[in-house]
mmCIF file of C-alpha atoms and ligand atoms in Angstrom:
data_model
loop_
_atom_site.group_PDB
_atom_site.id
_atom_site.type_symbol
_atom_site.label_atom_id
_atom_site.label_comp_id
_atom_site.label_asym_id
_atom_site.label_seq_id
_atom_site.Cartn_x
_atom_site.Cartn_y
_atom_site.Cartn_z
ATOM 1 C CA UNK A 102 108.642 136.511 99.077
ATOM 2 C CA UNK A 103 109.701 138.243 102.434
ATOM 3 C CA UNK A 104 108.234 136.644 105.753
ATOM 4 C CA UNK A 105 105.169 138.497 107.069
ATOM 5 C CA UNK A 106 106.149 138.087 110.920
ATOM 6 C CA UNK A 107 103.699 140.993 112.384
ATOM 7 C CA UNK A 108 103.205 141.955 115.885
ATOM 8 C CA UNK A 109 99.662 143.980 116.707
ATOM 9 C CA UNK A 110 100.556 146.272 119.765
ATOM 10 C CA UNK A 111 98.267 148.713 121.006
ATOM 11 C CA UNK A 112 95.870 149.442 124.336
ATOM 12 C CA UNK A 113 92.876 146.741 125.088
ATOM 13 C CA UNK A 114 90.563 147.341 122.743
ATOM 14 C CA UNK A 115 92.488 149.594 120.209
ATOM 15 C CA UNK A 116 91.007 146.696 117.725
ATOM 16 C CA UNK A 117 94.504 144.368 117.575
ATOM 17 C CA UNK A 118 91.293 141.565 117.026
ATOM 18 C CA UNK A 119 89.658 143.721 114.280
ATOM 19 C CA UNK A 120 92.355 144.530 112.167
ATOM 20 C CA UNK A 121 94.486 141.166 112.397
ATOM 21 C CA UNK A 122 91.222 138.762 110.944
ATOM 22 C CA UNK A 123 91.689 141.494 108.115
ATOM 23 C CA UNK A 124 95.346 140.846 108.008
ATOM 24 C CA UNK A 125 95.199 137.074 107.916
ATOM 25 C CA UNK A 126 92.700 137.042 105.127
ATOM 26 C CA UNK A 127 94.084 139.624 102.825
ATOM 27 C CA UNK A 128 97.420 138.309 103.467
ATOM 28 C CA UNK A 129 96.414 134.180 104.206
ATOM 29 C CA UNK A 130 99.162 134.132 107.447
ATOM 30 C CA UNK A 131 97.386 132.686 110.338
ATOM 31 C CA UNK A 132 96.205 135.173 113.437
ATOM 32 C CA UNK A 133 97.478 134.192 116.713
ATOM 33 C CA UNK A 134 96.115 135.907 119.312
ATOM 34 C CA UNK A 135 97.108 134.304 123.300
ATOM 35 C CA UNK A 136 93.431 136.135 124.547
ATOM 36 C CA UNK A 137 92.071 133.631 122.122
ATOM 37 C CA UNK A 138 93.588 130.910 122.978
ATOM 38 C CA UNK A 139 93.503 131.455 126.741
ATOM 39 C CA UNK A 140 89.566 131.727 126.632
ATOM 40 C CA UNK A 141 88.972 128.631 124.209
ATOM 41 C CA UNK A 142 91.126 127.015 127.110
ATOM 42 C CA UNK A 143 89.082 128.226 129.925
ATOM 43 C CA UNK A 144 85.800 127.244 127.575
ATOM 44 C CA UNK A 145 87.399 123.810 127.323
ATOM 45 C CA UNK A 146 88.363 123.358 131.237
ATOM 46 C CA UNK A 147 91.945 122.382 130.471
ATOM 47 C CA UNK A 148 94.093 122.840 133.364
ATOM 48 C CA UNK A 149 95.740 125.912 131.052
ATOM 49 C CA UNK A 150 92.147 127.629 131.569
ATOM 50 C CA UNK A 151 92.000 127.087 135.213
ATOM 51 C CA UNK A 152 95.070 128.387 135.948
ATOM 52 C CA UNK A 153 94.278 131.231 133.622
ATOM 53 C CA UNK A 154 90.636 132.193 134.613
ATOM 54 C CA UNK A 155 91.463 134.469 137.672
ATOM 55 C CA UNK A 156 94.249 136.448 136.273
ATOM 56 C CA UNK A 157 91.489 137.304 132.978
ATOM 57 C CA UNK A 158 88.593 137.643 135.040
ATOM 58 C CA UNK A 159 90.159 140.532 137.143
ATOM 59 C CA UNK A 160 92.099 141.812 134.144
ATOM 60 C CA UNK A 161 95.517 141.090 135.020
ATOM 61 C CA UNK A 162 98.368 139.805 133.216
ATOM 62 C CA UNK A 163 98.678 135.659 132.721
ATOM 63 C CA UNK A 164 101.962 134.698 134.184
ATOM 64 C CA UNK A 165 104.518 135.165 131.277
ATOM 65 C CA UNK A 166 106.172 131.456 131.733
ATOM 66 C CA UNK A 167 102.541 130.015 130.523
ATOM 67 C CA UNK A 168 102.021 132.970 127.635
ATOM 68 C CA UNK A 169 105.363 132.389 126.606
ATOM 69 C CA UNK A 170 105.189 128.546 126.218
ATOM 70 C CA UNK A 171 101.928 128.923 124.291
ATOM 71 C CA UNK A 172 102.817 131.403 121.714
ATOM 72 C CA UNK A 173 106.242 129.549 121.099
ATOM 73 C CA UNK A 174 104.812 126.251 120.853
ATOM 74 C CA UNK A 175 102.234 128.227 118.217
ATOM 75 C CA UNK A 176 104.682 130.026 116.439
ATOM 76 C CA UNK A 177 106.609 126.718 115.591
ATOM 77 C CA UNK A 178 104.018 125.339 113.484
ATOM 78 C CA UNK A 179 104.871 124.482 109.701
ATOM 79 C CA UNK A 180 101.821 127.370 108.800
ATOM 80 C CA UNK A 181 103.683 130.211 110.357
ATOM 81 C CA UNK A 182 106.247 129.998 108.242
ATOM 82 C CA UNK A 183 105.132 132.679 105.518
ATOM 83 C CA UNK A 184 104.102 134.768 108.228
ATOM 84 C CA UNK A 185 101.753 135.179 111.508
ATOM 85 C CA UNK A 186 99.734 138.045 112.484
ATOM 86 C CA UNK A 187 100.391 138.498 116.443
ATOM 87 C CA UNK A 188 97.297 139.940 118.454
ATOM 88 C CA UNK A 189 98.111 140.028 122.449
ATOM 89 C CA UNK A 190 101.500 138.875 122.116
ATOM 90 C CA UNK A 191 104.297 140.063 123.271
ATOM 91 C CA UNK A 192 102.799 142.154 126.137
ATOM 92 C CA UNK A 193 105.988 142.282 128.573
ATOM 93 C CA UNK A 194 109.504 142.972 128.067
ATOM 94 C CA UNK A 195 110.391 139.314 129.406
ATOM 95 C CA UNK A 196 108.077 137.770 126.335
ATOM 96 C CA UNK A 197 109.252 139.915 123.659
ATOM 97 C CA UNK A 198 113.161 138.727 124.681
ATOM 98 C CA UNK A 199 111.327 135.619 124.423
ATOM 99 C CA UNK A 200 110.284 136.118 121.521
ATOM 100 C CA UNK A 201 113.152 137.781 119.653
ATOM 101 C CA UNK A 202 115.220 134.470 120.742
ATOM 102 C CA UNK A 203 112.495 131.993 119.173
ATOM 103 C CA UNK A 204 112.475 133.804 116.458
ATOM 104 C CA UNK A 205 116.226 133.040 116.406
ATOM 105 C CA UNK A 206 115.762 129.265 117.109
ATOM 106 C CA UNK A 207 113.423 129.064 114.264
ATOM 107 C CA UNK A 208 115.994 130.858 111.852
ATOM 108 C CA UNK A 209 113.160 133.802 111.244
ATOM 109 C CA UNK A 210 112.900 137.215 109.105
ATOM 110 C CA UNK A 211 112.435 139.973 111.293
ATOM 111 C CA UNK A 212 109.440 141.222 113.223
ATOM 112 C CA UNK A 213 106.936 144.047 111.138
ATOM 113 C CA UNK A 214 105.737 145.795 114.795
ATOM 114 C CA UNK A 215 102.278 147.879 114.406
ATOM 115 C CA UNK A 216 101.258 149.954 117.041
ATOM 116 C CA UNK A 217 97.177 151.070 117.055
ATOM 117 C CA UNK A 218 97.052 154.402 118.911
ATOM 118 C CA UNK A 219 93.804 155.006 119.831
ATOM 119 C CA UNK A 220 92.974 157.666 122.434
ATOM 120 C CA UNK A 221 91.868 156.441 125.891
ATOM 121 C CA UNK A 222 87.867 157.832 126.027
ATOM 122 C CA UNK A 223 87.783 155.807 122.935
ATOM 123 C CA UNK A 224 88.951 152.569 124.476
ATOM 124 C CA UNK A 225 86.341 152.557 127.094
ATOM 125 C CA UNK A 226 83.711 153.110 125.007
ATOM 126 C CA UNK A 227 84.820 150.100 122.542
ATOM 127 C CA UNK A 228 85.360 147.427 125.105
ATOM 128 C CA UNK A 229 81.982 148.470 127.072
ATOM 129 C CA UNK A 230 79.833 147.991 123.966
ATOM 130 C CA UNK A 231 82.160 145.136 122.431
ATOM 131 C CA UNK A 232 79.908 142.057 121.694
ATOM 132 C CA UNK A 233 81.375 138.591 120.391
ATOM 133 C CA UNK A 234 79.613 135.564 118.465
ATOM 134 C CA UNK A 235 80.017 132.065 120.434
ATOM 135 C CA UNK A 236 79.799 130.484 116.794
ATOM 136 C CA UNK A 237 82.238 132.645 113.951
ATOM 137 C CA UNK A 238 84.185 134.429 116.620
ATOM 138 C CA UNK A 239 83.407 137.728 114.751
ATOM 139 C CA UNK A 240 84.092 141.237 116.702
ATOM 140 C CA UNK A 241 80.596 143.441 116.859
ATOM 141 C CA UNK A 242 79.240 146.623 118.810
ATOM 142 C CA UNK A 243 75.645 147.657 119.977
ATOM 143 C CA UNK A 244 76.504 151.197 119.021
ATOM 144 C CA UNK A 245 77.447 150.531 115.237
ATOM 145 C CA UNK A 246 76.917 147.255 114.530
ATOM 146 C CA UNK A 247 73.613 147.371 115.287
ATOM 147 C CA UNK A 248 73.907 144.144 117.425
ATOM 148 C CA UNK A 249 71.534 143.468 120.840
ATOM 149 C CA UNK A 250 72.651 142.643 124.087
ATOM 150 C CA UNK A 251 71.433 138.714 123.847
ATOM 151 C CA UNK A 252 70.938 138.916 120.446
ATOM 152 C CA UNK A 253 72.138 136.670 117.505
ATOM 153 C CA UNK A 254 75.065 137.036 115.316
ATOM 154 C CA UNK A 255 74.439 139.793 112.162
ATOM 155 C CA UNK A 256 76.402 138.033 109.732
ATOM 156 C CA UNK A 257 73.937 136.603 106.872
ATOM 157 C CA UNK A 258 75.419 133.047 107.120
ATOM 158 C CA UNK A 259 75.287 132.718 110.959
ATOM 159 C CA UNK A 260 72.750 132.815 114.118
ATOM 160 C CA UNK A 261 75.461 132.163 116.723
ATOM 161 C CA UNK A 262 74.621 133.846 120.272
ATOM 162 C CA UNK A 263 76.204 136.916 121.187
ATOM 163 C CA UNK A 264 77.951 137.815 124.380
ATOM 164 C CA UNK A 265 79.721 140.134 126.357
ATOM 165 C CA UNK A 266 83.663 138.929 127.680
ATOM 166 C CA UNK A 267 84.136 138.802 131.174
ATOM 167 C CA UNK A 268 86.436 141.167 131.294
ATOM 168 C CA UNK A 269 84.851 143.665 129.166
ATOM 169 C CA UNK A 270 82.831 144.460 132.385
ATOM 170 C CA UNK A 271 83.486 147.969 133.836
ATOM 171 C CA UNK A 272 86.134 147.107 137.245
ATOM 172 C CA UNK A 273 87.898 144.199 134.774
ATOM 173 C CA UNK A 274 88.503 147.493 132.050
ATOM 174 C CA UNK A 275 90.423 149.499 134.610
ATOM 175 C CA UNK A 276 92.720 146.888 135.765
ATOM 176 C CA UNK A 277 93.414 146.245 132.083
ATOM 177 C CA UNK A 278 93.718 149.809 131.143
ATOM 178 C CA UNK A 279 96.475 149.765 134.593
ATOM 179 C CA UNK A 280 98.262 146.587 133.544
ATOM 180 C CA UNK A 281 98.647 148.192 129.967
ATOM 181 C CA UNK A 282 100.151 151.317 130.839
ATOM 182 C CA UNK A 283 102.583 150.007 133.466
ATOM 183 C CA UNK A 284 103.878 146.725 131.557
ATOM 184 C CA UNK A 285 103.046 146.789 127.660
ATOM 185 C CA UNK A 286 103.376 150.306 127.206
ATOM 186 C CA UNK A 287 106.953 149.785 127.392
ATOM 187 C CA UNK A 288 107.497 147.394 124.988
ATOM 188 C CA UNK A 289 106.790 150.420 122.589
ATOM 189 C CA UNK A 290 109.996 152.169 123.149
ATOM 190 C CA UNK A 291 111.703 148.586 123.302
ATOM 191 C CA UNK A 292 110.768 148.119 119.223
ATOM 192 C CA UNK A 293 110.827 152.189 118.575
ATOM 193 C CA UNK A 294 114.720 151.499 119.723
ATOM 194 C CA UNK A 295 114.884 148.627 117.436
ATOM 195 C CA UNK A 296 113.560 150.304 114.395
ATOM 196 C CA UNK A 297 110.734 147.635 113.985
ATOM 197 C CA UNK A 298 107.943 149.769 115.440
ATOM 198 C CA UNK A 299 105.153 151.990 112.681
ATOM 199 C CA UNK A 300 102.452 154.315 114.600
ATOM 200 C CA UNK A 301 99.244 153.852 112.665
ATOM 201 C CA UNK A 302 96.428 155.605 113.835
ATOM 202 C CA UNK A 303 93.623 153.335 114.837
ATOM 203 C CA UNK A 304 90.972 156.021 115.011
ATOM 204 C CA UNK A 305 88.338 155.409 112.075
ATOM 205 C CA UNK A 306 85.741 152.570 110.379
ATOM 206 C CA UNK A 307 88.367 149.321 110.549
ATOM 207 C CA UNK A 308 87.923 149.516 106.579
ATOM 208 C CA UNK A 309 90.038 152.698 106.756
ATOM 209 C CA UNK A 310 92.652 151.556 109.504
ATOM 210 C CA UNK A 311 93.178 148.619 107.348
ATOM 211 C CA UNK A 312 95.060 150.583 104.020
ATOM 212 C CA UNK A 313 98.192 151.911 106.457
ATOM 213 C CA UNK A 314 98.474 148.880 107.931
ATOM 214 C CA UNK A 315 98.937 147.220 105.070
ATOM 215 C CA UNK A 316 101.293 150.158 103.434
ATOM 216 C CA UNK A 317 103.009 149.438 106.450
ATOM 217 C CA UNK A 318 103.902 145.628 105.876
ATOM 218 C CA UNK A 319 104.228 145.783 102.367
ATOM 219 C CA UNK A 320 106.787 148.590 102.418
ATOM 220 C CA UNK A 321 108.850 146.523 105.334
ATOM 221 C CA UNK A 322 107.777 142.830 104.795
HETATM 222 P P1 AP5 B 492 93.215 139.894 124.769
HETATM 223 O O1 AP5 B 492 92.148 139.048 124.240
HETATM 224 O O2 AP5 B 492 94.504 139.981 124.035
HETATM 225 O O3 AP5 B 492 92.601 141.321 125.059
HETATM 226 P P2 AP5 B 492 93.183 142.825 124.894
HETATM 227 O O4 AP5 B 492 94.583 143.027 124.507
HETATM 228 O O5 AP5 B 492 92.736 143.436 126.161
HETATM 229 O O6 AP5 B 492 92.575 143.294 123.627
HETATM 230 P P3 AP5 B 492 91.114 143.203 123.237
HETATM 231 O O7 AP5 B 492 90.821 141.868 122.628
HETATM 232 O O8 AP5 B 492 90.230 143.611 124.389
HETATM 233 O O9 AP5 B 492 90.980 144.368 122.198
HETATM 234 P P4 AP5 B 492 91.447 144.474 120.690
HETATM 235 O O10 AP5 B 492 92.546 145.483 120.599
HETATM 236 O O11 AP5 B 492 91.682 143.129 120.080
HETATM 237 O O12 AP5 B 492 90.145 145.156 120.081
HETATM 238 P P5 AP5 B 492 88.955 144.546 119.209
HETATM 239 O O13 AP5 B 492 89.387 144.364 117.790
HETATM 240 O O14 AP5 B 492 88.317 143.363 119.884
HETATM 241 O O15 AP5 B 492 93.593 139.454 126.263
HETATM 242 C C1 AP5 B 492 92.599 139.185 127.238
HETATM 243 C C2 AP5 B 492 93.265 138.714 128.523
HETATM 244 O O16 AP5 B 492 94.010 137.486 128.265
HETATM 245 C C3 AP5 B 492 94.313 139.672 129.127
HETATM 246 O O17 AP5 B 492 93.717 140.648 129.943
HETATM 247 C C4 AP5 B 492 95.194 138.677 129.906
HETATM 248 O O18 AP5 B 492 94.593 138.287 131.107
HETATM 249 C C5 AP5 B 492 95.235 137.462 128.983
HETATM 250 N N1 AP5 B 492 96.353 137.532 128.013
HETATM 251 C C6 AP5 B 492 96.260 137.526 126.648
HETATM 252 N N2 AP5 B 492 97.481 137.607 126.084
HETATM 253 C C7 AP5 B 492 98.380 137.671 127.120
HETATM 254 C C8 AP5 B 492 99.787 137.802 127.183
HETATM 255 N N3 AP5 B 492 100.547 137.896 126.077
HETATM 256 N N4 AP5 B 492 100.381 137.850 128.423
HETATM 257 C C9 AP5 B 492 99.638 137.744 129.548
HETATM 258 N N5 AP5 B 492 98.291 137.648 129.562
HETATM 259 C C10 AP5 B 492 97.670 137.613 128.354
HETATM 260 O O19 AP5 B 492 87.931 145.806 119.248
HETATM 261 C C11 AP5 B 492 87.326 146.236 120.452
HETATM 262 C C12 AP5 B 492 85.913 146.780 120.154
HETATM 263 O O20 AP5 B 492 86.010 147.946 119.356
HETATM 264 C C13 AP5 B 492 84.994 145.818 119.376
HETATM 265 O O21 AP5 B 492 83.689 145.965 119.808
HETATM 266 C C14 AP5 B 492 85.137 146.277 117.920
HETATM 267 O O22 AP5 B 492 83.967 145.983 117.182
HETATM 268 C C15 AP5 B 492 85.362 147.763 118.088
HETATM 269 N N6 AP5 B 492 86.263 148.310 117.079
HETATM 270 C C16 AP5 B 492 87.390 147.742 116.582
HETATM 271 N N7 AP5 B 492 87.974 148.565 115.681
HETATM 272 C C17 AP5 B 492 87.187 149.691 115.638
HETATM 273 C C18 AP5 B 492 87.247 150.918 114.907
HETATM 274 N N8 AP5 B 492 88.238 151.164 114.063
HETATM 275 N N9 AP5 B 492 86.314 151.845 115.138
HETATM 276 C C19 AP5 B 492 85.308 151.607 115.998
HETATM 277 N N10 AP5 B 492 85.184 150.463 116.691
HETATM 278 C C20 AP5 B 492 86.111 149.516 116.522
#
């Protein structure tokens, strides 16, 4: 079967998170998203998360040496191999040329790119409501979900505590709305002139978003 190598692009909270746990369960490649990874380091206190902590807190960009090194280092583990479902990553032009030449090292298929389009008025209102659970990880918001600010996890099998990301916080959305438009915006002509990039519309319940992006790998991957 053909490698499933996908890369999520889209605006902060176009739902890259959503739709890729949807992807790595229907399709059982692992999701790898660098936000992820970044916060369980800051959670932890590695040195990673203290050198990452500012640049998140205020919505800016990690430094693309430490992104890059992370997702490579990721991406060469023996469970990628059928496949990965990026989320975050790449988000410059300097870390997708990164990434094109790892995949190279590591003899890979080529890249299925997604792109989420989701208009901006929508964006604010997702990441201002977003709410996460400290114990599954799962994505919720208080205007659909039905979730409380403080409250506890709605999935049946868990009470974890909810919470609201640092950076979900009105100033931090701004900056992140900024830092998309001026440096991962880009990369979207950089695949479009590849021919690896697919518009899907990410406007709708994530149960509907889900179908085209899965027409989308299965008629590439
Ligand atoms: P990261 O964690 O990657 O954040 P992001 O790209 O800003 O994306 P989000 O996680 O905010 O949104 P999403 O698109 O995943 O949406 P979600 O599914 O959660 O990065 C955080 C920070 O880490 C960066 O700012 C940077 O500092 C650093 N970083 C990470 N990667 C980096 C890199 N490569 N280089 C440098 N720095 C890096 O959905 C959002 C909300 O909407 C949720 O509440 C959800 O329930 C809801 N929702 C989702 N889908 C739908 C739908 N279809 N309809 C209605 N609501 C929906």
């Amino acid at each position: 079967m053909a490698e499933q190598n996908i890369v999520l692009l889209g605006a902060p909270g176009a739902g890259k998170g959503t739709q890729a746990k949807m992807l790595s369960d229907e399709l059982g490649v692992p999701h790898i998203s660098t936000g992820d990874i970044l916060r369980d380091a800051v959670a932890e206190g590695t040195e990673l998360g203290a050198e990452a902590k500012g640049y998140m807190d205020r919505g800016e960009l990690v430094p693309d040496d430490l992104v890059i090194a992370i997702a490579c280092e990721r991406l060469a583990q023996p469970d990628c191999r059928p496949g990965f479902v990026l989320d975050g990553f790449p988000r410059t032009v300097p870390q997708a040329e990164a990434l094109g030449e790892a995949m190279d090292d590591l003899d890979r298929e080529d890249l299925i790119v997604i792109n989420l389009v989701v208009p901006e008025d929508e964006i604010v209102r997702r990441l201002s409501g977003r709410r996460l659970c400290r114990k599954c990880e799962g994505i919720f918001h208080i205007d659909w979900e039905g979730v409380e600010d403080g409250g506890t996890c709605p999935k049946p099998d868990c009470d974890g505590e909810l919470y609201q990301r640092s950076d979900d916080r009105p100033e931090a959305i701004r900056e992140r709305l900024e830092v998309y438009r001026s440096q991962t915006e880009p990369l979207i002509d950089y695949y479009r002139g590849r021919g690896t990039l697919v518009d899907v519309s990410g406007e709708g319940n994530p149960e509907e978003i889900i179908g085209p992006v899965l027409d989308v790998v299965r008629n590439r991957g």
